[in-house]
Amino acid sequence: MDAQEFKHDDSGDEEPTSQSDRSEIQGTLKILVSKLDDLSTCNDLIAKHGAALQRSLSELEGLKVPVEGGEKIKAVNERATLFRITSNAMINACRDFLDLAETHSRRWQRALQYEREQRTHLEETIEQLAKQHNSLERAWREAPTLVSSTPSAPTTNKGSERSRKEEASDEDEDTEYFDAMEDSPAFITVTASENTQHRRSQSNLSGASGGQPSDWNQDNHMSPSCNDVSGKELQPRRQRRTHIPDKPNYSLNLWSIMKNCIGKELSKIPMPVNFNEPLSMLQRLTEDLEYHELLDKAARCDSSLEQMCLVAAFSVSSYSTTVHRTAKPFNPLLGETYELDRREEFGYRSLCEQVSHHPPAAAHHVISQKGWTLWQEITIASKFRGKYLSIMPLGAIHLQFHASGNHYVWRKVTSTVHNIIVGKLWIDQSGDIEIVNHRTKETCQLKFSPYSYFSRDVPRKVTGVVADSGGQAHYILSGTWDEKMESAKIVQSSRGGSGSEGKQKTVYQTLSPKLLWKKYPLPENAENMYYFSALALTLNEPEEGIGQTDSRLRPDQRLMEDGRWDEANSEKQRLEEKQRAVRRRREAEASDALDEGREYEGYQPLWFHQRRDSITGETNFVYKGGYWESKERQDWSMCPDIF
């Protein structure tokens, strides 16, 4: 926690002991200041008397005395000068010490105050939980007949198995926990006990099974439609590759890069492939589909709120591959495309195209036979801030479900690459995501907490609330963006007491958390294959019948994957110079058209065109059709020669 954070956390709501401690510190500082004043007075006296002494010695030197006596007087004069210099140095050292003591005293005081406030906050939370627990126990003791009078259901093996499961999980279900979100309405969640769940089931509130987070497929607080599979599931028909050549252990010669930069424009400086991974930005964008089955489940949901939970988990899952991926993808050439046809295996087709080079922008369109369509246009903005690099994806992501017409829109958070200059690179995700269902006006607020060395929270933490159009919360989401997300259904909410910051907290009573999404384990030997996931390993696998602008056909990227980095660097420079030559030719054509009074259309993407979005009001590139028909005909005559 740095000084700014401590300063931000200061408040006037202090304990009496804190005030006395502050008075004691102030008293100590006053004593130190008075001692420094005494030292300064001594310094002035030393300087005054020293100067007088030196004048007297100088006068003695002017007198006619024997040579031996003159040498003695000169030596005494030099010693007096050294004494005055040493005294001044001592006074300056004392002043520096006091300044340092004052600075660190304020820092320690803020740290102490922060810890006191955290302790007070924890005590208030525990007190609130204890009150909730006592009220629940009293309510249960006062109405024991509600459970005993429940008509007994016929006993079945499944029922007895369920009761055994509930009995075994009593201890877990009685466990209470709390959570709080900064910069958003603070809340506390309390997991309902088994008895409380039975009571609430009498009030038309659904109960929950075991206390441990269970699989979403076994979720009792989700409608059965989310887990029903209509029709025969599509089965994989092709064996995809499971490994690529190991990453070579090439050292990076910074001096050779600097020599190549001499006398060149910044845009023409060739960056070696040592900084890259053998995938393009279009392929990285396609990696968002790794957990497409979340959308397949969401498409089967009758409840839009339950559907929102799965959409939120999908939005978080797209960051799970970035935790170890510190290398940058290849910048796509203008007109470069990437297709991922998984219709036979998983029912979807994906197409990306680089639609602009300055600024770099990519358009993406996915359609699934399982009832959903996703599209987005992403422009990458980045800011170098010395020790770290902030990467801000600009643009909205749209998701529409065919059966219900539910249309979700959200945007990505900021990615930060730390230790750019010195140290081991690591990546963090931070910021807020608001997912809006524009048909029902339901929302989900997700918060990606930035990593802090001093925080007691789990690293890479994500929390969220799903609310209906009226703002009433129905689900609490929690987890991490690199591992898993869970959902807990809210069965009751109440206003709690004020916290240390004076904010009134909402207490949510929830059912046991249910697993929404969990990250797949990385393939074996992933650390030597750029930490690629199972899907990423297949993205650059050669395919037949693809368009001639597809990223799989990019030669520098293919050479890098094969471990031939020197050849890849030469090929990368050739491709970039070829692209610059094409851009210069277009600029010349535009200039000629302007001189002749003609209109010049400029570059137009092949498979996407610009349209104004009726929801966001933004003008962006959307799929205009024709690609898959051209692939079926194997007619790529319209494709430019970019490689």
XYZ file of C-alpha atoms in Angstrom:
643
model
C 0.000 0.000 0.000
C 1.742 3.189 -1.091
C 1.568 6.607 0.525
C -1.212 7.773 -1.775
C -3.412 4.833 -0.814
C -2.803 5.483 2.867
C -3.664 9.112 2.363
C -6.845 8.109 0.559
C -7.807 5.836 3.450
C -7.352 8.515 6.151
C -10.540 9.534 7.897
C -11.506 11.548 10.917
C -13.322 8.601 12.501
C -10.469 7.666 14.846
C -10.274 5.818 18.121
C -9.232 7.709 21.309
C -5.952 5.790 21.445
C -5.187 6.957 17.922
C -5.603 10.602 19.031
C -3.318 10.101 22.033
C -0.704 8.410 19.866
C -0.844 11.321 17.448
C -0.385 13.803 20.340
C 2.594 11.824 21.578
C 4.156 11.849 18.106
C 3.558 15.586 17.772
C 5.163 16.149 21.177
C 8.214 14.142 20.188
C 8.528 16.130 16.964
C 8.338 19.407 18.919
C 11.161 18.254 21.211
C 13.272 17.327 18.178
C 12.581 20.724 16.621
C 13.603 22.514 19.825
C 16.799 20.462 19.963
C 17.508 21.420 16.365
C 17.020 25.096 17.312
C 19.556 24.637 20.115
C 21.990 23.091 17.644
C 21.401 25.972 15.227
C 22.129 28.472 18.027
C 25.316 26.587 18.840
C 26.213 26.645 15.170
C 25.759 30.417 15.039
C 27.907 30.860 18.138
C 30.573 28.544 16.766
C 30.574 30.438 13.483
C 30.751 33.812 15.302
C 33.502 32.802 17.735
C 35.345 30.876 15.045
C 35.412 33.916 12.797
C 36.670 36.052 15.708
C 39.316 33.475 16.501
C 40.475 33.391 12.899
C 40.705 37.205 12.829
C 42.776 37.175 15.980
C 45.064 34.502 14.570
C 45.405 36.453 11.338
C 46.429 39.532 13.344
C 49.001 37.444 15.200
C 50.394 36.229 11.885
C 50.912 39.894 10.891
C 53.046 40.593 13.939
C 56.768 40.256 13.804
C 57.406 37.048 15.667
C 60.079 34.391 15.246
C 59.593 32.021 12.290
C 58.827 29.072 14.557
C 56.079 31.045 16.321
C 54.529 32.065 12.947
C 54.314 28.446 11.854
C 52.587 27.532 15.104
C 50.027 30.339 14.672
C 49.344 29.231 11.053
C 48.750 25.631 12.163
C 46.306 26.797 14.860
C 44.455 28.900 12.248
C 44.024 25.865 9.949
C 42.741 23.740 12.829
C 40.198 26.415 13.714
C 38.948 26.464 10.100
C 38.568 22.673 10.063
C 36.681 22.836 13.366
C 34.181 25.333 11.951
C 33.629 23.220 8.792
C 33.074 20.062 10.864
C 30.599 21.858 13.117
C 28.582 23.052 10.108
C 28.527 19.531 8.664
C 27.233 18.154 11.970
C 24.411 20.705 12.071
C 23.396 19.884 8.458
C 23.398 16.163 9.236
C 21.122 16.762 12.224
C 18.730 18.792 10.062
C 18.613 16.018 7.411
C 17.940 13.451 10.119
C 15.001 15.451 11.433
C 13.529 15.886 7.934
C 13.796 12.140 7.321
C 12.256 11.382 10.731
C 9.314 13.701 9.989
C 8.709 12.078 6.567
C 8.772 8.498 7.866
C 6.767 9.412 10.946
C 3.897 10.627 8.731
C 4.107 7.476 6.627
C 4.064 5.195 9.680
C 1.233 7.193 11.145
C -0.844 6.713 7.989
C -0.011 2.995 7.951
C -1.059 2.656 11.586
C -4.268 4.583 10.938
C -5.067 2.364 7.924
C -4.588 -0.814 9.983
C -6.839 0.587 12.730
C -9.561 1.382 10.216
C -9.261 -2.097 8.676
C -9.590 -3.636 12.144
C -12.633 -1.484 12.888
C -14.179 -2.449 9.536
C -13.587 -6.148 10.266
C -15.071 -5.857 13.754
C -18.188 -4.163 12.382
C -18.548 -6.856 9.721
C -18.179 -9.671 12.236
C -20.715 -7.974 14.505
C -23.165 -7.680 11.597
C -22.696 -11.349 10.700
C -23.211 -12.371 14.309
C -26.473 -10.420 14.430
C -27.610 -12.069 11.188
C -26.699 -15.485 12.552
C -28.568 -14.885 15.822
C -31.662 -13.585 14.053
C -31.691 -16.643 11.777
C -31.359 -18.979 14.767
C -34.192 -17.197 16.629
C -36.410 -17.331 13.552
C -35.768 -21.062 13.225
C -36.486 -21.780 16.895
C -39.687 -19.713 16.797
C -41.123 -21.579 13.798
C -40.067 -25.241 14.094
C -43.444 -26.470 12.917
C -42.962 -25.185 9.374
C -40.554 -27.979 8.591
C -42.253 -30.698 10.621
C -45.629 -29.933 9.027
C -44.261 -30.216 5.507
C -45.962 -33.135 3.702
C -43.496 -35.939 3.463
C -42.515 -36.850 -0.067
C -42.185 -40.462 -1.199
C -38.719 -41.709 -0.363
C -36.589 -42.621 -3.349
C -32.969 -43.573 -3.772
C -32.341 -40.197 -5.364
C -34.033 -38.434 -2.465
C -32.081 -40.345 0.167
C -28.889 -39.649 -1.748
C -29.734 -35.949 -1.757
C -30.481 -35.958 1.992
C -27.164 -37.688 2.695
C -25.408 -35.100 0.575
C -27.102 -32.290 2.486
C -26.306 -33.918 5.810
C -22.665 -34.335 4.861
C -22.438 -30.716 3.827
C -24.050 -29.183 6.928
C -20.721 -27.906 8.166
C -19.923 -26.268 4.859
C -23.354 -24.693 4.479
C -23.160 -23.113 7.932
C -19.938 -21.383 6.984
C -20.465 -17.684 6.475
C -18.314 -15.376 4.385
C -18.357 -11.769 3.331
C -17.052 -9.765 0.452
C -16.886 -6.100 -0.420
C -16.404 -4.191 -3.655
C -14.530 -0.908 -3.727
C -15.803 1.971 -5.816
C -19.253 0.389 -5.975
C -22.195 -0.067 -3.578
C -20.605 -2.017 -0.712
C -22.295 -5.251 0.257
C -21.880 -8.273 2.470
C -22.966 -11.771 1.485
C -24.057 -14.413 3.971
C -24.453 -17.998 2.817
C -27.753 -19.373 4.100
C -27.629 -22.502 6.253
C -29.473 -25.668 5.259
C -32.281 -25.026 7.749
C -32.754 -21.490 6.501
C -32.915 -22.758 2.948
C -35.697 -25.192 3.910
C -37.617 -22.355 5.546
C -37.333 -20.155 2.512
C -38.416 -22.954 0.225
C -41.770 -22.737 2.015
C -41.957 -19.118 0.804
C -41.524 -20.087 -2.853
C -37.751 -19.536 -2.723
C -35.751 -22.358 -4.231
C -33.323 -24.292 -2.036
C -29.745 -25.250 -2.736
C -27.839 -28.497 -2.622
C -24.434 -29.039 -1.019
C -22.295 -26.297 0.487
C -19.264 -26.835 -1.724
C -19.283 -25.030 -5.082
C -20.758 -27.574 -7.443
C -20.871 -27.853 -11.205
C -23.255 -25.534 -13.032
C -24.802 -28.573 -14.673
C -25.981 -29.719 -11.234
C -27.203 -26.272 -10.209
C -30.547 -26.280 -8.442
C -31.012 -22.507 -8.535
C -30.828 -22.470 -12.322
C -33.710 -23.454 -14.534
C -33.448 -26.924 -16.102
C -33.544 -25.380 -19.571
C -29.987 -24.075 -19.100
C -28.665 -27.619 -18.824
C -30.969 -29.480 -21.204
C -29.316 -30.394 -24.480
C -31.733 -30.405 -27.346
C -30.748 -32.659 -30.192
C -27.623 -34.734 -30.675
C -24.374 -33.099 -29.578
C -21.842 -32.441 -32.313
C -18.809 -34.681 -32.030
C -15.230 -33.807 -32.991
C -14.432 -35.233 -36.445
C -10.821 -34.149 -36.757
C -7.784 -34.672 -34.580
C -6.159 -31.282 -33.982
C -2.500 -30.843 -33.158
C -1.482 -30.796 -29.504
C 2.021 -29.328 -29.707
C 4.250 -26.951 -31.679
C 8.073 -26.734 -31.855
C 9.615 -25.623 -28.564
C 10.510 -21.961 -28.242
C 14.229 -21.466 -29.033
C 16.431 -20.061 -26.282
C 17.694 -17.051 -28.246
C 19.269 -14.181 -26.313
C 18.110 -10.702 -27.267
C 20.944 -8.423 -28.444
C 19.673 -4.937 -27.567
C 22.765 -3.304 -29.086
C 22.009 -4.773 -32.509
C 18.451 -3.376 -32.284
C 19.779 0.065 -31.307
C 22.198 0.049 -34.258
C 19.287 -0.664 -36.612
C 17.417 2.336 -35.167
C 20.101 4.896 -35.977
C 18.895 7.429 -38.528
C 15.484 5.793 -39.045
C 11.967 7.042 -38.440
C 10.209 5.513 -35.445
C 7.587 3.844 -37.668
C 10.325 2.158 -39.706
C 12.267 0.642 -36.820
C 12.161 -3.152 -37.296
C 11.168 -4.874 -34.065
C 12.532 -8.441 -33.982
C 10.276 -11.441 -33.509
C 12.016 -12.067 -30.154
C 9.271 -9.927 -28.594
C 6.476 -11.886 -30.325
C 4.599 -15.148 -30.061
C 3.792 -17.047 -33.290
C 0.161 -15.867 -33.463
C -1.396 -12.738 -34.941
C -3.668 -10.311 -33.118
C -6.560 -11.730 -35.144
C -5.860 -15.185 -33.738
C -5.602 -13.785 -30.203
C -9.005 -12.163 -30.727
C -10.396 -15.536 -31.806
C -9.126 -17.070 -28.552
C -12.083 -15.367 -26.837
C -14.079 -18.371 -28.092
C -12.145 -20.923 -26.022
C -15.091 -21.262 -23.623
C -17.846 -21.007 -26.246
C -19.808 -23.704 -24.422
C -20.811 -21.035 -21.872
C -22.730 -19.292 -24.653
C -24.177 -22.613 -25.814
C -25.579 -23.105 -22.289
C -26.757 -19.507 -22.113
C -28.697 -19.930 -25.352
C -30.741 -22.700 -23.686
C -31.700 -20.581 -20.638
C -35.310 -19.480 -20.250
C -34.376 -16.948 -17.562
C -32.536 -13.879 -18.845
C -30.952 -13.311 -15.413
C -29.470 -16.811 -15.427
C -28.360 -16.177 -18.992
C -26.643 -12.972 -17.825
C -24.581 -14.960 -15.293
C -23.213 -17.197 -18.037
C -22.526 -14.237 -20.343
C -20.611 -12.561 -17.502
C -18.560 -15.728 -16.951
C -17.811 -15.815 -20.686
C -16.607 -12.192 -20.614
C -14.218 -13.038 -17.758
C -12.992 -16.299 -19.329
C -11.442 -14.460 -22.279
C -8.686 -13.169 -19.957
C -7.688 -16.567 -18.578
C -5.135 -17.200 -21.344
C -3.270 -13.935 -20.681
C -1.857 -14.679 -17.236
C 1.407 -16.186 -18.611
C 1.317 -14.713 -22.125
C 3.736 -11.771 -21.911
C 4.849 -11.900 -25.568
C 3.020 -9.683 -28.059
C 1.122 -11.113 -31.049
C 2.058 -10.136 -34.606
C 0.436 -6.925 -35.814
C -1.850 -7.959 -38.700
C -1.231 -6.503 -42.131
C -4.028 -4.406 -43.629
C -6.467 -6.822 -45.265
C -5.168 -9.838 -43.339
C -7.913 -12.271 -42.308
C -8.311 -15.246 -40.007
C -11.046 -17.852 -40.109
C -11.841 -20.523 -37.533
C -14.370 -23.011 -38.848
C -15.491 -25.268 -35.992
C -19.005 -25.863 -37.314
C -18.612 -29.648 -37.448
C -17.081 -29.945 -33.967
C -18.796 -27.167 -32.017
C -21.322 -25.552 -34.339
C -19.706 -22.113 -34.859
C -17.792 -20.213 -37.546
C -15.538 -17.232 -36.825
C -14.019 -14.631 -39.170
C -11.636 -11.735 -38.371
C -10.278 -9.071 -40.715
C -7.813 -6.221 -40.169
C -9.947 -3.307 -41.390
C -7.614 -0.412 -40.541
C -3.890 0.044 -40.042
C -3.711 3.575 -38.570
C -5.170 3.202 -36.017
C -4.954 -0.610 -35.986
C -8.481 -2.065 -35.872
C -9.846 -5.578 -36.326
C -13.444 -6.666 -36.979
C -14.719 -10.031 -35.748
C -17.907 -11.975 -36.481
C -19.031 -15.351 -35.103
C -22.255 -17.215 -35.790
C -23.229 -20.428 -34.026
C -25.748 -23.094 -34.952
C -26.462 -23.344 -31.224
C -28.404 -20.098 -31.170
C -26.082 -17.078 -30.810
C -24.123 -14.507 -32.811
C -21.185 -12.443 -31.536
C -19.518 -9.488 -33.246
C -17.013 -6.810 -32.281
C -14.610 -4.218 -33.644
C -11.549 -3.716 -31.451
C -9.025 -0.887 -31.704
C -5.972 -1.179 -29.470
C -4.745 1.959 -27.727
C -1.604 1.779 -25.593
C 0.299 4.123 -23.301
C 3.858 3.587 -22.129
C 4.163 4.871 -18.554
C 7.803 4.124 -17.787
C 7.733 0.947 -15.730
C 4.582 -0.482 -17.300
C 2.518 -0.475 -20.476
C -1.256 0.061 -20.424
C -3.207 -1.634 -23.231
C -6.760 -0.347 -23.663
C -9.026 -2.235 -26.109
C -11.569 0.240 -27.490
C -14.884 -0.861 -28.948
C -18.032 -2.697 -27.908
C -18.668 -6.453 -27.955
C -22.156 -7.483 -29.086
C -23.823 -10.822 -28.351
C -27.315 -11.726 -29.517
C -29.293 -14.898 -28.801
C -31.513 -15.960 -31.686
C -34.466 -17.450 -29.801
C -35.065 -14.709 -27.231
C -33.599 -11.730 -29.069
C -31.613 -10.816 -25.934
C -28.868 -8.422 -27.042
C -25.882 -7.996 -24.686
C -23.216 -5.305 -25.014
C -20.014 -4.855 -22.980
C -16.448 -3.552 -23.321
C -13.071 -4.944 -22.309
C -10.983 -3.804 -19.325
C -7.447 -2.387 -19.351
C -4.510 -4.804 -19.519
C -1.249 -3.716 -17.873
C 2.172 -5.204 -18.645
C 4.511 -4.564 -15.705
C 8.333 -4.495 -15.494
C 8.821 -3.308 -19.076
C 12.345 -2.021 -18.396
C 13.711 -4.210 -15.599
C 12.494 -7.454 -14.027
C 10.228 -10.294 -15.042
C 7.236 -9.291 -17.142
C 3.791 -9.935 -15.664
C 0.258 -8.980 -16.708
C -2.684 -7.659 -14.736
C -6.280 -6.850 -15.680
C -8.119 -4.023 -13.954
C -11.227 -1.902 -14.353
C -14.986 -2.306 -14.552
C -17.226 -4.065 -17.067
C -20.902 -3.227 -17.409
C -22.882 -5.834 -19.324
C -26.284 -4.618 -20.471
C -29.119 -6.688 -21.919
C -30.670 -4.036 -24.145
C -33.917 -5.977 -24.592
C -34.708 -6.384 -20.881
C -32.469 -3.563 -19.456
C -30.944 -6.038 -17.000
C -27.329 -5.356 -16.036
C -24.240 -6.980 -14.595
C -21.529 -4.888 -12.934
C -18.141 -6.639 -12.851
C -15.072 -5.290 -11.065
C -11.542 -6.507 -11.862
C -9.475 -5.578 -8.809
C -5.923 -4.420 -9.621
C -3.135 -6.384 -7.984
C -1.696 -4.821 -4.819
C 1.184 -6.228 -2.815
C -0.444 -5.024 0.408
C -3.951 -6.300 -0.349
C -5.282 -9.275 1.563
C -7.625 -10.191 -1.277
C -7.016 -13.091 -3.639
C -4.894 -11.915 -6.610
C -6.747 -11.331 -9.908
C -10.051 -11.070 -8.069
C -13.316 -10.431 -9.927
C -16.625 -9.617 -8.209
C -19.997 -8.667 -9.625
C -23.719 -8.174 -9.138
C -26.492 -9.164 -11.568
C -29.557 -6.917 -11.282
C -32.919 -6.635 -13.021
C -34.205 -3.562 -14.863
C -35.325 -2.015 -11.583
C -31.870 -2.304 -10.021
C -32.761 -5.167 -7.650
C -29.830 -7.581 -7.242
C -30.493 -11.277 -7.953
C -27.036 -12.911 -8.183
C -23.603 -12.303 -6.665
C -20.636 -13.297 -8.866
C -17.149 -13.946 -7.514
C -13.919 -15.557 -8.606
C -10.666 -14.789 -10.423
C -10.057 -14.038 -14.084
C -7.353 -16.708 -14.352
C -9.115 -19.627 -12.655
C -12.894 -19.727 -12.148
C -16.141 -17.809 -11.586
C -19.000 -18.714 -9.264
C -22.553 -17.478 -8.854
C -24.696 -17.284 -5.725
C -28.439 -16.620 -5.887
C -29.687 -13.903 -3.531
C -32.653 -14.963 -1.395
C -32.875 -11.911 0.856
C -31.288 -8.479 1.177
C -31.287 -5.931 3.983
C -29.565 -2.679 4.843
C -26.749 -3.187 7.319
C -24.897 -0.817 9.596
C -22.527 1.909 8.446
C -18.928 0.927 7.851
C -15.766 2.796 8.815
C -16.153 5.049 5.759
C -19.699 6.005 6.696
C -21.282 3.996 3.867
C -24.312 1.870 4.611
C -23.721 -1.688 3.462
C -26.282 -4.005 1.934
C -26.321 -7.504 3.430
C -27.198 -10.201 0.881
C -28.240 -13.641 2.039
C -27.405 -16.112 -0.709
C -27.627 -19.785 -1.508
C -24.415 -21.792 -1.804
C -22.150 -20.662 -4.668
C -22.324 -22.617 -7.915
C -19.513 -23.006 -10.396
C -20.092 -21.078 -13.636
C -16.722 -21.510 -15.308
C -13.357 -23.086 -14.581
C -10.183 -22.719 -16.606
C -8.896 -25.721 -18.529
C -5.426 -26.887 -17.426
C -2.593 -25.917 -19.767
C -1.234 -28.639 -22.068
C 1.850 -30.580 -21.092
C 5.090 -28.693 -21.838
C 3.155 -25.426 -22.234
C 6.002 -23.441 -20.642
C 8.163 -24.281 -23.686
C 5.338 -23.544 -26.166
C 4.730 -19.861 -25.279
C 2.187 -20.956 -22.595
C -0.369 -21.650 -25.333
C -3.708 -23.186 -24.349
C -5.098 -26.247 -26.123
C -7.058 -23.994 -28.499
C -4.114 -21.640 -29.123
C -1.957 -24.596 -30.204
C -4.403 -25.289 -33.043
C -4.935 -21.715 -34.258
C -1.910 -21.615 -36.588
C -2.275 -25.222 -37.757
C -2.196 -25.336 -41.590
C -5.639 -25.669 -43.195
C -6.712 -26.390 -46.744
C -9.071 -24.152 -48.684
C -8.595 -20.990 -46.619
C -8.381 -17.490 -48.109
C -4.978 -16.364 -49.358
C -4.929 -13.513 -46.806
C -5.298 -15.871 -43.818
C -2.822 -15.472 -40.940
C -1.828 -19.131 -41.244
C -0.181 -18.255 -44.586
C 1.867 -15.361 -43.183
C 5.505 -16.425 -43.806
C 7.291 -14.604 -40.960
C 4.876 -16.007 -38.408
C 5.271 -19.531 -39.800
C 9.087 -19.261 -39.738
C 8.993 -18.100 -36.127
C 6.776 -21.031 -35.119
C 9.272 -23.365 -36.788
C 12.108 -21.852 -34.727
C 13.828 -20.087 -37.664
C 13.880 -16.650 -36.062
C 16.627 -15.035 -38.172
C 14.711 -15.855 -41.349
C 11.498 -14.713 -39.682
C 13.055 -11.303 -38.911
C 14.128 -10.849 -42.555
C 10.675 -11.877 -43.812
C 8.974 -9.576 -41.309
C 10.946 -6.583 -42.604
C 10.076 -7.505 -46.205
C 6.343 -7.687 -45.430
C 6.344 -4.397 -43.553
C 8.183 -2.608 -46.369
C 5.751 -4.090 -48.894
C 2.830 -2.751 -46.851
C 4.448 0.703 -46.653
C 4.935 0.728 -50.433
C 1.240 -0.068 -50.978
C 0.255 2.712 -48.581
C 2.495 5.219 -50.408
C 0.858 4.221 -53.700
C -2.623 4.786 -52.255
C -1.574 8.181 -50.904
C -0.246 9.143 -54.362
C -3.513 8.006 -55.988
C -5.511 10.053 -53.483
C -3.349 13.111 -54.197
C -3.800 12.719 -57.961
C -7.572 12.362 -57.553
C -7.664 15.515 -55.449
C -5.700 17.457 -58.078
C -8.042 16.251 -60.819
C -11.192 16.939 -58.806
C -12.157 13.266 -58.666
C -13.462 11.365 -55.633
C -11.114 8.768 -54.183
C -12.758 5.980 -52.224
C -9.637 4.800 -50.435
C -9.098 1.363 -48.914
C -12.215 -0.699 -48.221
C -12.173 -3.999 -46.286
C -13.220 -7.053 -48.244
C -15.657 -8.779 -45.865
C -16.789 -5.998 -43.496
C -18.408 -2.622 -44.057
C -19.117 0.360 -41.815
C -22.565 0.758 -40.321
C -23.971 2.873 -37.500
C -24.989 0.769 -34.508
C -28.532 1.513 -33.354
C -27.712 0.661 -29.707
C -24.350 2.316 -29.042
C -24.667 5.004 -31.706
C -21.127 4.218 -32.845
C -20.049 3.655 -36.439
C -18.162 0.386 -36.719
C -17.377 -2.434 -39.113
C -19.837 -5.346 -39.298
C -19.793 -8.486 -41.420
C -21.404 -7.968 -44.832
C -21.341 -11.642 -45.893
C -19.784 -13.548 -48.755
C -16.715 -15.118 -47.154
C -18.041 -18.607 -46.501
C -19.728 -18.656 -49.920
C -16.379 -17.795 -51.536
C -14.725 -20.565 -49.538
C -17.339 -23.043 -50.704
C -16.658 -22.023 -54.339
C -12.907 -21.768 -53.658
C -12.957 -18.401 -55.406
C -10.393 -16.076 -53.818
C -9.780 -13.912 -56.891
C -10.914 -10.786 -55.042
C -8.283 -11.148 -52.284
C -5.314 -8.731 -52.335
C -1.719 -9.975 -52.442
C -0.438 -8.966 -49.018
C 2.103 -11.725 -48.332
